[in-house]
Amino acid sequence: MPVTETLSAFRQLLGAGNVLTKPEDLIPYSFDGTAALSQLPGCVLFATKTEEIAAVLKLANQARTPVVTRGSGTGLSGGSIPCPDCAVLCLTRMNRILELDRANLTMLVEPGVTTQAIADAAAAVGLFYPPDPGSMKISTIGGNVAENSGGLRGLKYGITRNYVMGLEVVLPDGEILWTGNKCVKDVAGYSLRDLFIGSEGTLGVITKVLLRLIPKPAAKKTMVATYADMGQAAQTVSDIIAAQIIPCTLEFLDRTTIRCVEDFAKVGLPLDCEALLLMETDGHPAPVAEEAAKMEELARKNGALEVRLAKDDAEATKLATARRSAFSALARLSPTTILEDATVPRSELAKMIRFVAEVAKKYNLRVGTFGHMGDGNLHPTFLTDERNKDEMHRVEEAFKEIFDEAIRLGGTITGEHGVGVAKKSFLPKFAGDAQMRVMRELRRTLDPKGILNPGKMFD
Ligand SMILES: Cc1cc2nc3c(=O)[nH]c(=O)nc-3n(C[C@H](O)[C@H](O)[C@H](O)COP(=O)(O)OP(=O)(O)OC[C@H]3O[C@@H](n4cnc5c(N)ncnc54)[C@H](O)[C@@H]3O)c2cc1C
């Protein structure tokens, strides 16, 4: 049924002020962080309670109205792009921290709380919520869970999945389900919690998240090393890991990205280099000092042009913020910025970085590459213009080669941004027939009418 026929029922459920229908009001919800994708929805709904979401989904399911759940819309795979004539269910108004349990080191939150607000609330009581996507100031925890987002500290601390202990989820027919709890150990039944993490809004709407917190590390050292050659930076990373040091951050920027970031953030990054490594180690003061000294030694052994240690917390934060601004900084250079996150085993990283540069040259494209070097997670970012059809075609061809190479090297088509619409054509090749069949059957079982985020991940 077209969404127009369910509008009055949505208004009754949520109040007229929580249902947007005017085209000018719908425009901000017609795109996310992914370039060259947009679609106006039929309406936008704001919910503030789980029960409202249950009622909305029950109605949408009966009427077969598609529902696209949305957090802050920072996704980079088109996950929250509306489908035609759908209802966008925006959860940014469900933004309360419901409980901080210091005895069990957990936090219970609504899905619209920003990642930064969670990190700040934990830090205020001496605790630590480690997942830190570059978008953390605006991304919501619901979006983080739905995408299983990573961040700059993934190497040592893991990703969103590692900090989710429980979820409240509204199923497509409106039934409310709780999965997980505050127990550190729980093996009763299948882990449905793990099924919903990374489900990209296709299996249910996440309405509460129970998060695990850890003690805040007492000390941290941050340093930047620059190189004349990307291979030297990659070798430094391999040597650090081989020395059995797991830093919390091992990020890299290539020449193009360094220049853009410096121009944007003005933190005094050295410009006369091909590669830059941002390295951070944290924990108890003595091992941190020891690890930082060893990391500096390995950086120098691999020919670093300069190794600069942040002199205080303020400088360390400035450097990390500069790295977080990489995507926004590159986006200033061209009308369209297409960023991907091909990921390979760490041992293949230098090969993959070289391959990206060769492919860019082959297709005559401008590329800036940065990413989470310690995780093997690359963000090759093509600087283009979606109005230039020929160039856009070359970008598509370049990405096909990059994903093929990532798969060939034992990697994946997405390390953290999800499949969404942007990568769904690559999923069958990566996942294979058996996985595709099981995923399709799971989705059909939970959402037999296919109302939740249709067209995402797979058709
Ligand atoms: C500048 C920038 C930097 C970024 N850096 C990183 C990074 O370092 N690491 C990383 O992993 N990602 C990164 N991202 C991508 C993005 O921020 C993450 O995917 C983030 O988790 C999306 O959160 P959101 O609230 O914006 O979700 P949205 O974009 O609104 O939605 C993303 C997906 O989640 C679904 N969804 C949202 N909320 C819910 C819910 N409550 N229940 C069910 N499904 C839901 C949507 O349907 C959609 O499929 C970056 C993006 C930008 C723009």
XYZ file of C-alpha atoms and ligand atoms in Angstrom:
512
model
C 0.000 0.000 0.000
C 1.406 3.467 -0.832
C 2.616 5.377 2.213
C -0.011 8.096 1.605
C -2.687 5.640 2.726
C -1.014 4.994 6.081
C -0.231 8.643 6.864
C -3.304 9.384 8.941
C -2.706 6.239 11.008
C 0.971 7.267 11.527
C -0.218 10.741 12.638
C -2.614 9.159 15.119
C 0.137 6.973 16.544
C 2.906 9.580 16.757
C 1.170 12.971 16.695
C 1.039 15.150 13.565
C 4.243 17.013 14.544
C 6.220 13.767 14.315
C 5.251 12.993 10.722
C 6.948 15.008 7.955
C 5.573 14.985 4.424
C 6.450 18.311 2.762
C 9.120 17.818 0.070
C 11.338 20.538 1.593
C 11.183 18.717 4.966
C 11.967 15.355 3.354
C 15.105 16.495 1.502
C 17.489 16.232 4.518
C 16.424 12.569 4.893
C 16.914 11.698 1.213
C 20.667 10.987 1.415
C 23.352 9.802 3.818
C 27.163 10.112 3.770
C 27.450 8.047 0.569
C 28.171 9.994 -2.596
C 25.849 10.070 -5.591
C 22.859 8.351 -3.922
C 19.585 9.996 -3.005
C 15.868 9.295 -2.978
C 13.016 11.246 -1.412
C 10.995 9.129 1.046
C 7.190 9.193 1.238
C 7.349 10.524 4.804
C 9.647 10.814 7.818
C 8.494 9.565 11.227
C 10.013 10.484 14.593
C 9.460 8.043 17.439
C 10.360 8.554 21.079
C 9.366 5.202 22.617
C 9.769 1.515 21.834
C 5.981 1.053 21.994
C 5.503 3.689 19.284
C 7.975 1.879 17.038
C 6.191 -1.416 17.693
C 2.879 0.185 16.672
C 4.438 1.786 13.555
C 5.964 -1.512 12.409
C 2.768 -3.468 13.094
C 0.857 -1.034 10.917
C 3.537 -0.869 8.213
C 3.703 -4.660 8.129
C -0.058 -4.988 7.705
C -0.045 -2.333 4.980
C 3.230 -3.603 3.418
C 4.702 -0.100 3.693
C 8.513 -0.166 3.502
C 10.310 1.297 6.549
C 13.891 2.581 6.454
C 15.357 3.106 9.920
C 17.699 6.050 10.258
C 20.102 7.377 12.882
C 22.181 10.419 11.940
C 22.534 9.445 8.279
C 26.354 9.359 8.298
C 26.470 5.861 6.761
C 28.911 5.309 3.924
C 27.218 2.435 2.102
C 23.782 3.973 1.473
C 22.147 1.954 4.283
C 19.683 4.658 5.285
C 18.915 5.920 1.758
C 15.116 5.753 1.439
C 13.458 3.498 -1.079
C 10.661 5.084 -3.131
C 7.443 5.689 -1.206
C 8.809 4.440 2.107
C 8.516 5.753 5.649
C 11.867 6.834 7.106
C 11.867 6.060 10.829
C 14.278 8.516 12.406
C 15.475 7.684 15.926
C 17.584 10.708 16.829
C 14.958 11.839 19.374
C 15.393 8.613 21.359
C 18.592 9.961 22.866
C 18.557 9.209 26.578
C 21.208 7.427 28.591
C 18.952 5.221 30.720
C 21.404 3.702 33.179
C 25.094 3.695 34.051
C 25.755 0.642 36.203
C 29.142 1.088 37.869
C 28.931 -2.260 39.663
C 28.611 -4.196 36.402
C 30.435 -1.673 34.167
C 27.516 -1.332 31.753
C 25.509 1.483 30.204
C 21.957 1.173 28.889
C 21.109 3.676 26.165
C 18.468 4.543 23.618
C 19.493 4.164 19.955
C 19.698 7.874 19.134
C 22.445 8.700 21.670
C 25.581 9.833 19.851
C 28.758 7.776 20.185
C 30.524 10.839 21.598
C 27.871 11.297 24.322
C 28.397 7.658 25.366
C 32.185 8.078 25.468
C 31.822 11.318 27.476
C 29.346 9.830 29.976
C 31.675 6.868 30.540
C 34.743 9.110 30.884
C 32.933 11.289 33.445
C 32.978 8.335 35.886
C 36.472 7.107 34.967
C 35.259 4.474 32.495
C 35.971 3.942 28.812
C 33.812 3.153 25.779
C 36.497 2.384 23.153
C 34.742 2.172 19.722
C 35.440 5.541 18.089
C 34.292 5.812 14.461
C 35.608 8.935 12.765
C 32.013 10.203 12.767
C 31.521 9.694 16.526
C 30.483 13.291 17.234
C 27.296 12.773 15.220
C 26.772 9.061 14.526
C 24.209 7.311 16.745
C 24.790 4.127 18.722
C 21.832 2.535 16.845
C 23.650 3.196 13.563
C 26.938 1.948 15.052
C 25.324 -1.331 16.142
C 23.421 -1.747 12.859
C 26.684 -1.273 10.909
C 28.939 -2.927 13.516
C 31.143 0.127 13.188
C 34.856 0.177 13.837
C 37.117 3.069 14.642
C 40.648 4.230 15.240
C 41.110 2.010 18.302
C 39.892 -1.206 16.687
C 43.284 -2.890 16.616
C 43.586 -3.166 20.392
C 40.016 -2.752 21.607
C 37.899 -4.295 18.859
C 34.733 -2.985 17.265
C 31.166 -2.151 18.300
C 30.196 -5.859 18.505
C 32.740 -6.410 21.286
C 30.923 -3.860 23.515
C 27.289 -4.855 22.975
C 25.964 -7.035 25.813
C 22.268 -6.760 25.082
C 19.721 -5.332 22.673
C 16.053 -4.510 22.614
C 14.775 -4.964 19.073
C 11.369 -4.421 17.500
C 10.739 -7.090 14.874
C 9.113 -6.227 11.531
C 5.677 -7.367 12.767
C 5.893 -5.133 15.863
C 6.887 -7.786 18.420
C 9.473 -6.578 20.978
C 12.435 -8.850 21.678
C 15.249 -8.652 24.293
C 18.482 -10.474 23.634
C 21.509 -10.549 25.954
C 21.955 -9.285 29.506
C 24.550 -8.060 32.011
C 26.138 -11.506 32.439
C 29.708 -11.782 31.243
C 28.945 -15.400 30.300
C 25.719 -16.528 28.646
C 25.456 -19.384 26.151
C 21.723 -20.032 26.361
C 20.527 -20.579 22.791
C 21.679 -18.949 19.561
C 23.171 -15.488 20.055
C 20.426 -13.435 18.431
C 22.205 -10.341 19.716
C 25.061 -11.112 17.329
C 22.617 -11.591 14.460
C 21.200 -8.070 14.887
C 24.640 -6.467 15.198
C 25.628 -5.494 11.655
C 22.170 -6.282 10.253
C 21.981 -2.827 8.611
C 18.364 -2.147 9.510
C 17.132 -5.215 7.609
C 16.070 -7.534 10.458
C 14.628 -5.295 13.171
C 14.731 -1.835 14.717
C 17.167 -1.537 17.625
C 15.475 0.409 20.414
C 17.823 -0.098 23.396
C 21.497 -1.026 23.644
C 23.236 -2.429 26.716
C 26.927 -1.567 26.410
C 30.013 -2.960 28.102
C 32.445 -0.405 29.530
C 36.011 -0.918 30.657
C 38.331 0.978 33.011
C 39.918 4.049 31.482
C 43.608 3.512 30.630
C 45.806 5.501 33.011
C 48.329 6.661 30.415
C 48.650 7.242 26.692
C 51.419 8.210 24.296
C 50.758 9.481 20.800
C 53.306 9.911 18.025
C 53.478 10.677 14.342
C 56.094 9.187 11.997
C 56.611 10.264 8.393
C 58.145 8.304 5.524
C 59.367 8.828 1.982
C 57.800 5.522 0.997
C 54.474 3.855 1.956
C 56.217 0.443 2.082
C 58.377 1.677 4.980
C 55.260 2.706 6.904
C 53.627 -0.687 6.255
C 56.844 -2.457 7.349
C 56.874 -0.422 10.580
C 53.345 -1.639 11.321
C 54.336 -5.265 10.652
C 57.428 -4.919 12.863
C 55.434 -3.384 15.728
C 52.956 -6.267 15.669
C 55.785 -8.812 15.335
C 57.373 -7.243 18.433
C 54.137 -8.248 20.227
C 53.020 -4.692 20.766
C 49.343 -4.008 20.128
C 48.995 -0.232 20.019
C 45.489 1.176 20.354
C 45.913 3.155 17.125
C 47.962 2.594 13.955
C 46.520 4.903 11.307
C 48.036 5.989 8.022
C 47.549 8.819 5.537
C 49.044 9.030 2.046
C 50.563 12.182 0.529
C 47.317 13.519 -0.977
C 45.426 13.005 2.287
C 48.198 14.510 4.451
C 48.122 17.701 2.386
C 44.338 17.959 2.515
C 44.190 17.275 6.246
C 46.865 19.855 7.000
C 45.140 22.404 4.822
C 41.858 21.668 6.651
C 42.947 21.098 10.273
C 46.217 23.119 10.422
C 47.919 20.948 13.052
C 51.415 21.299 11.623
C 51.704 17.901 9.906
C 54.975 17.495 7.968
C 54.224 17.818 4.242
C 57.453 16.587 2.642
C 56.610 12.878 2.847
C 54.732 10.088 1.049
C 53.178 8.477 4.114
C 52.333 9.340 7.694
C 51.643 6.981 10.581
C 49.649 8.079 13.620
C 50.488 5.695 16.465
C 49.068 5.566 19.954
C 49.702 3.210 22.844
C 47.758 3.264 26.098
C 47.536 1.378 29.400
C 49.590 1.529 32.596
C 52.324 4.175 32.518
C 55.384 1.887 32.638
C 54.481 -0.456 29.728
C 53.169 2.528 27.763
C 56.548 4.285 28.051
C 58.356 1.058 27.110
C 56.071 0.388 24.110
C 56.296 3.975 22.864
C 60.112 3.813 22.964
C 60.100 0.518 21.026
C 57.615 1.885 18.457
C 59.801 4.939 17.925
C 62.865 2.716 17.515
C 61.069 0.547 14.911
C 59.815 3.620 13.035
C 63.378 4.958 12.824
C 64.780 1.528 11.861
C 62.374 1.543 8.902
C 63.660 4.897 7.672
C 61.180 7.363 9.199
C 62.028 10.900 8.114
C 60.736 12.254 11.403
C 59.152 10.827 14.557
C 57.265 13.364 16.637
C 55.879 12.565 20.090
C 52.805 14.566 21.179
C 53.949 16.639 24.133
C 50.624 16.537 25.993
C 47.007 15.341 25.832
C 45.922 18.447 23.943
C 48.401 17.782 21.127
C 47.489 14.067 21.062
C 43.789 14.970 20.724
C 44.636 17.458 17.965
C 46.490 14.769 15.984
C 43.683 12.209 16.397
C 41.116 14.861 15.406
C 43.169 15.683 12.320
C 43.088 12.004 11.312
C 39.328 11.882 11.931
C 38.926 14.804 9.550
C 40.571 12.918 6.634
C 37.313 12.171 4.800
C 35.882 15.672 5.272
C 39.222 17.199 4.241
C 39.364 15.150 1.014
C 35.712 15.972 0.330
C 36.653 19.658 -0.050
C 38.739 18.879 -3.140
C 36.076 17.715 -5.555
C 32.279 17.789 -5.982
C 31.987 14.026 -5.379
C 34.068 11.948 -2.973
C 33.672 8.184 -3.204
C 35.220 6.425 -0.248
C 35.537 2.667 0.125
C 36.794 0.319 2.788
C 38.426 -2.656 1.187
C 40.181 -4.634 3.890
C 42.988 -7.192 3.658
C 45.023 -9.268 6.084
C 47.704 -6.980 7.535
C 50.451 -8.925 5.772
C 48.962 -7.908 2.382
C 48.537 -4.231 3.178
C 51.569 -2.795 1.369
C 50.622 -4.827 -1.735
C 47.048 -3.550 -1.594
C 48.089 0.099 -1.169
C 50.359 -0.226 -4.234
C 47.526 -1.861 -6.167
C 45.131 1.024 -5.388
C 47.705 3.539 -6.683
C 48.234 1.490 -9.889
C 44.487 1.196 -10.505
C 44.020 4.953 -10.011
C 46.769 5.558 -12.560
C 45.318 3.017 -15.007
C 41.890 4.727 -14.934
C 43.339 8.238 -14.758
C 41.653 9.034 -11.421
C 42.637 11.164 -8.426
C 42.787 9.105 -5.240
C 43.626 9.810 -1.602
C 44.139 6.751 0.598
C 44.055 6.619 4.378
C 42.841 4.135 6.929
C 43.332 1.841 9.836
C 46.688 0.313 8.952
C 46.822 -1.877 12.031
C 43.510 -3.484 10.960
C 44.376 -3.803 7.251
C 41.377 -1.508 6.630
C 41.971 0.891 3.725
C 39.862 3.865 2.672
C 40.792 4.558 -0.961
C 38.884 7.758 -1.721
C 38.306 8.773 -5.332
C 37.935 12.492 -5.920
C 35.524 12.880 -8.777
C 32.401 14.598 -10.064
C 29.162 12.648 -10.424
C 28.147 14.871 -13.390
C 31.097 13.472 -15.346
C 29.556 10.168 -16.484
C 32.722 8.919 -18.135
C 34.791 9.498 -14.995
C 32.102 7.908 -12.795
C 32.212 4.827 -15.024
C 35.994 4.677 -14.606
C 35.571 4.973 -10.802
C 33.179 2.002 -10.864
C 35.614 -0.055 -12.926
C 38.460 0.887 -10.580
C 36.477 -0.236 -7.532
C 35.606 -3.550 -9.199
C 39.333 -4.214 -9.609
C 40.066 -3.102 -6.032
C 37.396 -5.377 -4.524
C 38.491 -8.307 -6.718
C 42.053 -7.831 -5.523
C 40.957 -7.534 -1.867
C 39.066 -10.841 -2.182
C 42.015 -12.459 -3.987
C 44.326 -11.408 -1.138
C 42.019 -13.039 1.436
C 40.340 -9.767 2.426
C 36.810 -8.388 2.402
C 34.730 -5.862 0.440
C 33.908 -3.910 3.596
C 35.727 -3.737 6.914
C 33.334 -1.398 8.681
C 30.953 0.582 6.472
C 28.593 -2.257 5.598
C 27.101 -3.483 2.339
C 24.030 -1.233 2.043
C 23.336 -0.499 -1.608
C 26.858 0.565 -2.481
C 28.388 -2.886 -2.242
C 25.503 -5.291 -2.696
C 26.602 -6.298 -6.196
C 29.937 -7.488 -4.718
C 28.443 -9.474 -1.819
C 27.588 -12.710 -3.707
C 31.142 -13.044 -5.016
C 32.558 -12.441 -1.542
C 30.065 -14.507 0.467
C 29.475 -17.456 -1.896
C 26.262 -19.385 -2.583
C 25.815 -21.112 0.777
C 26.199 -17.946 2.861
C 23.923 -15.994 0.500
C 21.230 -18.675 0.792
C 21.374 -18.741 4.608
C 21.323 -14.932 4.814
C 18.308 -14.720 2.474
C 16.442 -17.402 4.461
C 17.154 -15.658 7.777
C 15.829 -12.399 6.392
C 12.715 -14.049 4.956
C 12.024 -15.725 8.313
C 12.251 -12.487 10.296
C 10.673 -10.212 7.702
C 8.493 -12.360 5.412
C 6.832 -9.320 3.822
C 10.178 -7.609 3.218
C 9.218 -4.246 4.730
C 12.486 -3.421 6.509
C 15.085 -1.574 4.455
C 14.219 -3.338 1.179
C 16.920 -3.400 -1.475
C 19.750 -3.143 1.061
C 22.504 -5.743 1.466
C 20.767 -7.947 -1.148
C 17.499 -7.849 -3.075
C 33.237 11.567 8.256
C 32.828 10.138 8.502
C 33.688 9.292 9.158
C 33.313 7.968 9.384
N 34.181 7.138 10.061
C 33.829 5.859 10.301
C 34.730 4.989 11.003
O 35.823 5.367 11.405
N 34.320 3.705 11.211
C 33.098 3.258 10.779
O 32.794 2.083 11.000
N 32.242 4.060 10.114
C 32.562 5.342 9.875
N 31.695 6.167 9.204
C 30.389 5.619 8.747
C 29.183 5.900 9.684
O 29.403 7.017 10.492
C 28.861 4.680 10.545
O 28.397 3.625 9.730
C 27.823 4.964 11.645
O 27.702 3.846 12.489
C 26.434 5.299 11.101
O 25.647 5.810 12.163
P 24.354 6.695 11.863
O 23.691 7.009 13.144
O 24.718 7.864 11.031
O 23.491 5.663 11.032
P 22.719 5.844 9.639
O 23.649 6.265 8.574
O 21.515 6.672 9.846
O 22.270 4.341 9.378
C 23.201 3.351 9.048
C 22.496 2.005 8.912
O 22.026 1.591 10.177
C 20.615 1.369 10.153
N 20.122 1.846 11.452
C 20.345 3.039 12.033
N 19.808 3.070 13.257
C 19.222 1.868 13.454
C 18.483 1.287 14.523
N 18.259 1.932 15.664
N 18.009 0.029 14.355
C 18.234 -0.672 13.226
N 18.928 -0.178 12.180
C 19.416 1.079 12.303
C 20.108 2.156 8.952
O 18.916 1.587 8.420
C 21.280 2.023 8.009
O 21.215 0.790 7.341
C 32.050 7.489 8.943
C 31.181 8.369 8.280
C 31.550 9.673 8.067
C 30.588 10.584 7.348
